[in-house]
Amino acid sequence: MIRGSTVGTVALQAVLAEYELGTIYSVTGAGGTAGRTWKVRTSTGDYFLRLRGVRTSSEARLLYDHGLREHLIARRVPTVSAVHTRTGERWVRTKGRVYELYPFVVGRQFRPESEGEIAEAARTLAKFHRAAADYRPQVKEPVAQYTTLGFSDEVSDRLDDPRLQLANMLKVREMASSEQERELVDRCIARVRALMRSYAGTKYDRLAGWVVHGDYTPANLLFSEEGKVVGIFDLDWAMPGARCRDVADGLYFFASVPRRMDPSDIWSLTEAAELDLDRCTIFLEAYHEVAPLLRHEVDAIPCAFAGRWFSVRLEGMAKVDAGERFRFFSRDIERPLLWFDRNWPLR
């Protein structure tokens, strides 16, 4: 039964009706960029409802995600599995979109000023990699990472494929309106061509073989008041890959100089951050305590970061107005890349 006037739209009511939730008291928006999320208060408890992004809503992607959650829970990684519908499904598909309902986990956001929480985030990532390493479902799927841009329909079997990045970046170059802007994109293209030599083919295969989270940012962790991770979420982009890609993510999003971010604003989430040597060292050393990286994995972190950073900007372009896309892509794009040029390997 649904009671009250704060239960959201008719569409949300129809989705929630697929579950045994008792009386629904309220549905409150909780943000999101690729999809949307809501907190649902009911007589049977509190829940977290999420609308998945279109690119991660295929049957294969859903099966991989939900299977991985069960695998992680069995290995005591702090995450949750989806609530079953009345018919035993883990999700609701309606009008081409997918909704999932999870038990609501009580926690707070990452405190960027806390060195202890930087280390805790790193150790949690290492535990995730160790626990997920033997997850080997039979599901195979192409990765449609950049298709929402409308530049190309090409897909890949991996994240941050330099071949696809090059095809999309050549289209970005056509959007440049000055020689200075074209030169900036050309420098980015040169980096992508370098990735095709150093972060693809057999060199990438040597790094791969892990299961990666794919979006290891503060928005996808919850901490206790004591500074321990109580939840790792949003496995939409989890898949086989190179763990140094997740480590690069962690360095950038957890070990950069603290700054204010609006989790519902794609411009804020993708601003160029200033990395910090001391904080990066804390993150890397804490990760090594649990799951030491091999030398070639450490050496590949700048390449992994470059691939991830270009993806952040290319994918994010699809979420802003067409007239703002080039500015979104280009703003300060070289700053973190140049930081790795100057500072890697860490001294």
Coordinates of C-alpha atoms in Angstrom, one line a residue:
M1 CA 0.0 0.0 0.0
I2 CA 1.2 3.5 -0.9
R3 CA 0.3 6.3 1.6
G4 CA 0.8 10.0 1.5
S5 CA 1.6 12.6 -1.3
T6 CA 5.4 12.3 -1.3
V7 CA 5.8 9.0 -3.1
G8 CA 7.0 10.4 -6.4
T9 CA 5.8 10.1 -9.9
V10 CA 3.3 7.5 -11.2
A11 CA 6.2 5.8 -12.9
L12 CA 8.1 5.4 -9.6
Q13 CA 4.9 4.2 -7.9
A14 CA 4.5 1.5 -10.6
V15 CA 8.1 0.4 -10.1
L16 CA 7.8 0.2 -6.3
A17 CA 4.5 -1.8 -6.7
E18 CA 6.7 -4.6 -8.0
Y19 CA 8.1 -5.1 -4.5
E20 CA 6.7 -6.3 -1.2
L21 CA 7.4 -3.1 0.8
G22 CA 4.4 -2.7 3.0
T23 CA 3.3 0.9 3.3
I24 CA 5.4 3.5 1.4
Y25 CA 5.7 6.7 3.5
S26 CA 8.0 8.8 1.2
V27 CA 10.2 8.8 -1.8
T28 CA 13.0 11.4 -1.7
G29 CA 15.4 12.3 -4.6
A30 CA 19.0 11.5 -3.9
G31 CA 20.8 12.8 -7.0
G32 CA 22.8 11.0 -9.8
T33 CA 24.2 11.9 -13.2
A34 CA 24.0 8.9 -15.5
G35 CA 20.9 7.7 -13.7
R36 CA 18.9 8.9 -10.7
T37 CA 18.5 7.7 -7.2
W38 CA 15.8 7.9 -4.4
K39 CA 15.6 7.1 -0.7
V40 CA 12.4 5.1 -0.1
R41 CA 10.9 5.0 3.5
T42 CA 8.5 2.2 4.1
S43 CA 6.9 0.2 7.0
T44 CA 9.4 -2.6 6.3
G45 CA 12.5 -0.4 6.4
D46 CA 14.4 2.1 4.3
Y47 CA 15.6 1.4 0.7
F48 CA 17.6 2.9 -2.0
L49 CA 16.0 3.0 -5.5
R50 CA 18.2 3.7 -8.5
L51 CA 17.7 4.2 -12.2
R52 CA 20.6 2.7 -14.1
G53 CA 22.3 4.5 -17.0
V54 CA 21.3 3.3 -20.5
R55 CA 24.8 2.1 -21.4
T56 CA 24.9 -0.3 -18.4
S57 CA 21.4 -1.8 -18.7
S58 CA 21.9 -4.7 -21.0
E59 CA 21.0 -8.2 -19.7
A60 CA 24.6 -9.2 -19.8
R61 CA 25.7 -6.2 -17.8
L62 CA 23.0 -6.7 -15.2
L63 CA 23.8 -10.4 -14.8
Y64 CA 27.5 -9.6 -14.4
D65 CA 26.9 -6.8 -11.9
H66 CA 24.5 -8.8 -9.7
G67 CA 26.5 -11.9 -9.8
L68 CA 29.6 -10.0 -8.7
R69 CA 27.7 -8.5 -5.8
E70 CA 26.8 -12.0 -4.5
H71 CA 30.4 -13.1 -5.0
L72 CA 31.7 -10.1 -3.0
I73 CA 29.2 -10.6 -0.2
A74 CA 30.3 -14.2 0.2
R75 CA 33.8 -12.9 0.6
R76 CA 32.8 -10.3 3.2
V77 CA 33.3 -7.3 1.1
P78 CA 30.9 -4.5 2.4
T79 CA 28.3 -4.3 -0.3
V80 CA 24.6 -5.3 -0.7
S81 CA 22.6 -7.3 -3.2
A82 CA 19.4 -6.1 -4.8
V83 CA 16.0 -6.7 -3.2
H84 CA 13.9 -9.3 -5.1
T85 CA 10.7 -8.3 -6.8
R86 CA 7.4 -10.1 -6.2
T87 CA 8.4 -12.4 -9.1
G88 CA 11.9 -13.0 -7.9
E89 CA 13.7 -10.7 -10.3
R90 CA 16.7 -8.4 -9.2
W91 CA 15.6 -5.5 -11.3
V92 CA 12.5 -3.9 -13.0
R93 CA 12.7 -3.1 -16.7
T94 CA 10.1 -0.6 -17.9
K95 CA 9.9 1.6 -20.9
G96 CA 13.5 0.7 -21.8
R97 CA 15.0 1.7 -18.5
V98 CA 16.1 -0.4 -15.5
Y99 CA 15.4 0.2 -11.8
E100 CA 17.0 -1.6 -8.9
L101 CA 16.1 -1.5 -5.2
Y102 CA 18.6 -2.0 -2.4
P103 CA 18.5 -2.0 1.4
F104 CA 19.5 1.4 2.6
V105 CA 23.0 1.5 4.1
V106 CA 23.6 4.0 6.8
G107 CA 26.9 5.9 6.4
R108 CA 28.5 9.1 5.5
Q109 CA 30.6 10.5 2.7
F110 CA 34.4 10.4 2.5
R111 CA 36.2 13.2 4.5
P112 CA 38.9 14.3 2.1
E113 CA 40.9 16.0 4.9
S114 CA 41.4 12.6 6.6
E115 CA 44.6 10.8 5.8
G116 CA 43.2 7.7 7.6
E117 CA 40.2 7.6 5.2
I118 CA 42.5 7.9 2.2
A119 CA 44.3 4.8 3.4
E120 CA 41.0 3.1 4.2
A121 CA 39.7 3.7 0.7
A122 CA 43.0 2.2 -0.7
R123 CA 42.8 -0.9 1.5
T124 CA 39.2 -1.4 0.6
L125 CA 40.0 -1.2 -3.1
A126 CA 42.8 -3.8 -2.6
K127 CA 40.4 -6.1 -0.8
F128 CA 37.9 -5.7 -3.6
H129 CA 40.4 -6.7 -6.2
R130 CA 41.5 -9.8 -4.2
A131 CA 37.9 -10.9 -3.5
A132 CA 36.8 -10.3 -7.1
A133 CA 39.8 -11.9 -8.8
D134 CA 38.3 -15.3 -9.1
Y135 CA 34.9 -14.1 -10.4
R136 CA 34.6 -15.7 -13.8
P137 CA 31.1 -15.7 -15.2
Q138 CA 30.5 -17.0 -18.7
V139 CA 28.8 -13.7 -19.7
K140 CA 30.6 -11.9 -22.5
E141 CA 29.6 -8.4 -23.6
P142 CA 30.9 -5.5 -25.7
V143 CA 31.6 -2.2 -23.9
A144 CA 29.6 0.7 -25.3
Q145 CA 31.6 3.3 -23.4
Y146 CA 31.3 6.3 -25.8
T147 CA 28.2 5.6 -27.9
T148 CA 26.0 8.2 -26.3
L149 CA 28.2 11.0 -27.8
G150 CA 26.9 10.1 -31.2
F151 CA 30.3 10.2 -32.8
S152 CA 30.7 6.5 -33.3
D153 CA 28.8 3.3 -32.6
E154 CA 32.0 1.2 -32.1
V155 CA 32.3 -0.9 -29.0
S156 CA 35.2 -2.8 -27.4
D157 CA 35.9 -5.7 -25.0
R158 CA 37.6 -3.4 -22.5
L159 CA 37.4 0.0 -20.8
D160 CA 39.2 3.1 -22.1
D161 CA 40.2 1.5 -25.4
P162 CA 42.6 3.9 -27.1
R163 CA 41.3 2.9 -30.5
L164 CA 37.8 4.1 -29.6
Q165 CA 39.2 7.2 -27.9
L166 CA 41.1 8.2 -31.0
A167 CA 38.0 7.9 -33.2
N168 CA 36.0 10.1 -30.8
M169 CA 38.8 12.6 -30.2
L170 CA 39.1 13.2 -33.9
K171 CA 35.5 14.3 -33.9
V172 CA 36.2 16.5 -30.9
R173 CA 38.9 18.2 -32.9
E174 CA 36.3 19.1 -35.6
M175 CA 34.5 21.1 -32.8
A176 CA 37.6 23.3 -32.2
S177 CA 37.1 26.9 -33.3
S178 CA 40.7 28.2 -33.1
E179 CA 44.2 27.1 -33.9
Q180 CA 45.0 27.1 -30.2
E181 CA 42.0 24.7 -29.5
R182 CA 43.1 22.4 -32.3
E183 CA 46.6 22.3 -31.0
L184 CA 45.3 21.3 -27.5
V185 CA 43.3 18.5 -29.0
D186 CA 46.3 17.4 -31.1
R187 CA 48.4 17.1 -27.9
C188 CA 45.6 14.9 -26.4
I189 CA 45.5 12.8 -29.6
A190 CA 49.3 12.3 -29.5
R191 CA 48.8 10.9 -26.0
V192 CA 46.1 8.6 -27.2
R193 CA 48.3 7.4 -30.0
A194 CA 51.0 6.7 -27.4
L195 CA 48.5 4.7 -25.4
M196 CA 47.8 2.6 -28.4
R197 CA 51.5 1.5 -28.2
S198 CA 51.9 1.2 -24.4
Y199 CA 48.4 0.5 -23.0
A200 CA 46.9 -1.8 -25.7
G201 CA 47.5 -5.2 -27.3
T202 CA 49.9 -7.6 -25.5
K203 CA 51.1 -4.8 -23.1
Y204 CA 47.5 -4.3 -21.9
D205 CA 46.9 -8.1 -21.8
R206 CA 49.8 -8.4 -19.3
L207 CA 48.1 -5.9 -17.0
A208 CA 44.6 -7.3 -17.4
G209 CA 43.2 -10.5 -15.7
W210 CA 41.6 -8.7 -12.7
V211 CA 38.1 -7.6 -12.1
V212 CA 37.9 -3.8 -11.8
H213 CA 35.3 -1.6 -10.1
G214 CA 35.4 0.8 -13.0
D215 CA 34.2 3.9 -11.1
Y216 CA 36.2 4.0 -7.9
T217 CA 35.3 7.5 -6.6
P218 CA 34.1 8.9 -3.2
A219 CA 30.5 9.0 -4.5
N220 CA 30.5 5.2 -4.5
L221 CA 31.7 4.5 -1.0
L222 CA 30.1 5.1 2.4
F223 CA 32.1 5.4 5.7
S224 CA 31.2 4.9 9.3
E225 CA 31.7 7.7 11.8
E226 CA 34.9 5.9 12.8
G227 CA 36.3 6.2 9.3
K228 CA 35.8 2.6 8.1
V229 CA 34.2 1.8 4.7
V230 CA 30.8 0.3 5.3
G231 CA 29.7 0.1 1.7
I232 CA 31.1 -0.1 -1.8
F233 CA 28.5 0.5 -4.5
D234 CA 27.7 1.2 -8.1
L235 CA 29.2 -1.8 -9.9
D236 CA 27.7 -0.7 -13.3
W237 CA 31.2 -0.6 -14.9
A238 CA 32.8 -3.5 -13.0
M239 CA 34.3 -5.9 -15.5
P240 CA 37.6 -7.7 -16.4
G241 CA 40.5 -5.3 -16.8
A242 CA 43.7 -3.9 -15.3
R243 CA 43.6 -3.1 -11.6
C244 CA 46.1 -0.2 -12.1
R245 CA 43.1 1.6 -13.7
D246 CA 41.2 1.5 -10.4
V247 CA 44.3 2.5 -8.5
A248 CA 44.7 5.5 -10.8
D249 CA 41.1 6.3 -10.1
G250 CA 41.7 6.1 -6.4
L251 CA 44.8 8.3 -6.6
Y252 CA 43.0 11.0 -8.5
F253 CA 39.7 11.0 -6.6
F254 CA 40.8 10.3 -3.1
A255 CA 44.4 11.6 -3.0
S256 CA 44.0 14.9 -4.7
V257 CA 44.0 18.2 -2.9
P258 CA 40.6 18.4 -1.1
R259 CA 38.0 20.4 -3.0
R260 CA 34.2 20.9 -2.9
M261 CA 32.3 18.7 -5.3
D262 CA 28.6 18.6 -6.1
P263 CA 27.8 14.9 -6.7
S264 CA 24.8 15.8 -8.9
D265 CA 26.7 18.2 -11.1
I266 CA 28.8 16.6 -14.0
W267 CA 30.9 19.8 -14.3
S268 CA 31.8 19.7 -10.7
L269 CA 32.5 16.0 -10.7
T270 CA 34.9 16.2 -13.6
E271 CA 36.9 19.3 -12.7
A272 CA 40.7 19.0 -13.0
A273 CA 42.0 18.3 -9.6
E274 CA 45.4 19.0 -8.1
L275 CA 47.1 15.8 -7.1
D276 CA 49.2 15.7 -3.9
L277 CA 52.4 13.7 -3.6
D278 CA 52.0 13.0 0.1
R279 CA 48.4 11.9 -0.2
C280 CA 49.2 9.8 -3.2
T281 CA 51.9 8.0 -1.3
I282 CA 49.5 7.3 1.5
F283 CA 47.0 5.7 -0.9
L284 CA 49.6 3.7 -2.8
E285 CA 51.3 2.4 0.4
A286 CA 48.0 1.4 1.9
Y287 CA 47.0 -0.5 -1.2
H288 CA 50.3 -2.3 -1.2
E289 CA 49.7 -3.5 2.4
V290 CA 46.9 -5.7 1.2
A291 CA 47.6 -6.5 -2.5
P292 CA 51.1 -5.4 -3.7
L293 CA 51.3 -4.2 -7.3
L294 CA 53.9 -5.6 -9.6
R295 CA 56.5 -3.3 -11.0
H296 CA 55.0 -3.2 -14.5
E297 CA 51.6 -2.4 -12.9
V298 CA 53.1 0.6 -11.0
D299 CA 54.8 1.8 -14.2
A300 CA 51.5 1.6 -16.1
I301 CA 49.5 3.9 -13.7
P302 CA 50.1 7.1 -15.7
C303 CA 48.9 5.4 -18.8
A304 CA 45.9 4.0 -16.9
F305 CA 45.1 7.4 -15.6
A306 CA 45.4 9.1 -19.0
G307 CA 43.0 6.5 -20.5
R308 CA 40.6 7.0 -17.6
W309 CA 40.8 10.8 -17.7
F310 CA 40.1 11.0 -21.4
S311 CA 37.1 8.8 -20.8
V312 CA 35.8 11.0 -18.0
R313 CA 35.8 14.0 -20.3
L314 CA 34.5 12.1 -23.5
E315 CA 31.7 10.4 -21.6
G316 CA 30.8 13.5 -19.7
M317 CA 30.4 15.5 -22.9
A318 CA 27.2 13.6 -23.6
K319 CA 25.7 15.0 -20.4
V320 CA 26.0 18.7 -21.2
D321 CA 24.4 21.0 -23.8
A322 CA 25.8 20.6 -27.4
G323 CA 27.1 24.1 -27.4
E324 CA 29.1 23.5 -24.2
R325 CA 30.7 20.2 -25.2
F326 CA 34.1 21.4 -26.4
R327 CA 34.6 23.6 -23.3
F328 CA 33.6 20.7 -21.1
F329 CA 36.2 18.5 -22.8
S330 CA 39.0 20.9 -22.9
R331 CA 39.0 22.9 -19.6
D332 CA 42.2 22.3 -17.8
I333 CA 42.4 18.8 -19.4
E334 CA 46.2 18.7 -19.4
R335 CA 46.8 19.7 -15.8
P336 CA 46.6 16.2 -14.2
L337 CA 48.3 14.6 -17.1
L338 CA 51.3 16.9 -16.7
W339 CA 51.4 16.2 -13.0
F340 CA 52.0 12.5 -13.8
D341 CA 54.6 13.5 -16.4
R342 CA 56.5 15.4 -13.7
N343 CA 56.0 13.2 -10.6
W344 CA 55.9 9.6 -11.7
P345 CA 57.2 7.3 -10.3
L346 CA 56.6 8.7 -6.9
R347 CA 59.8 9.6 -5.0

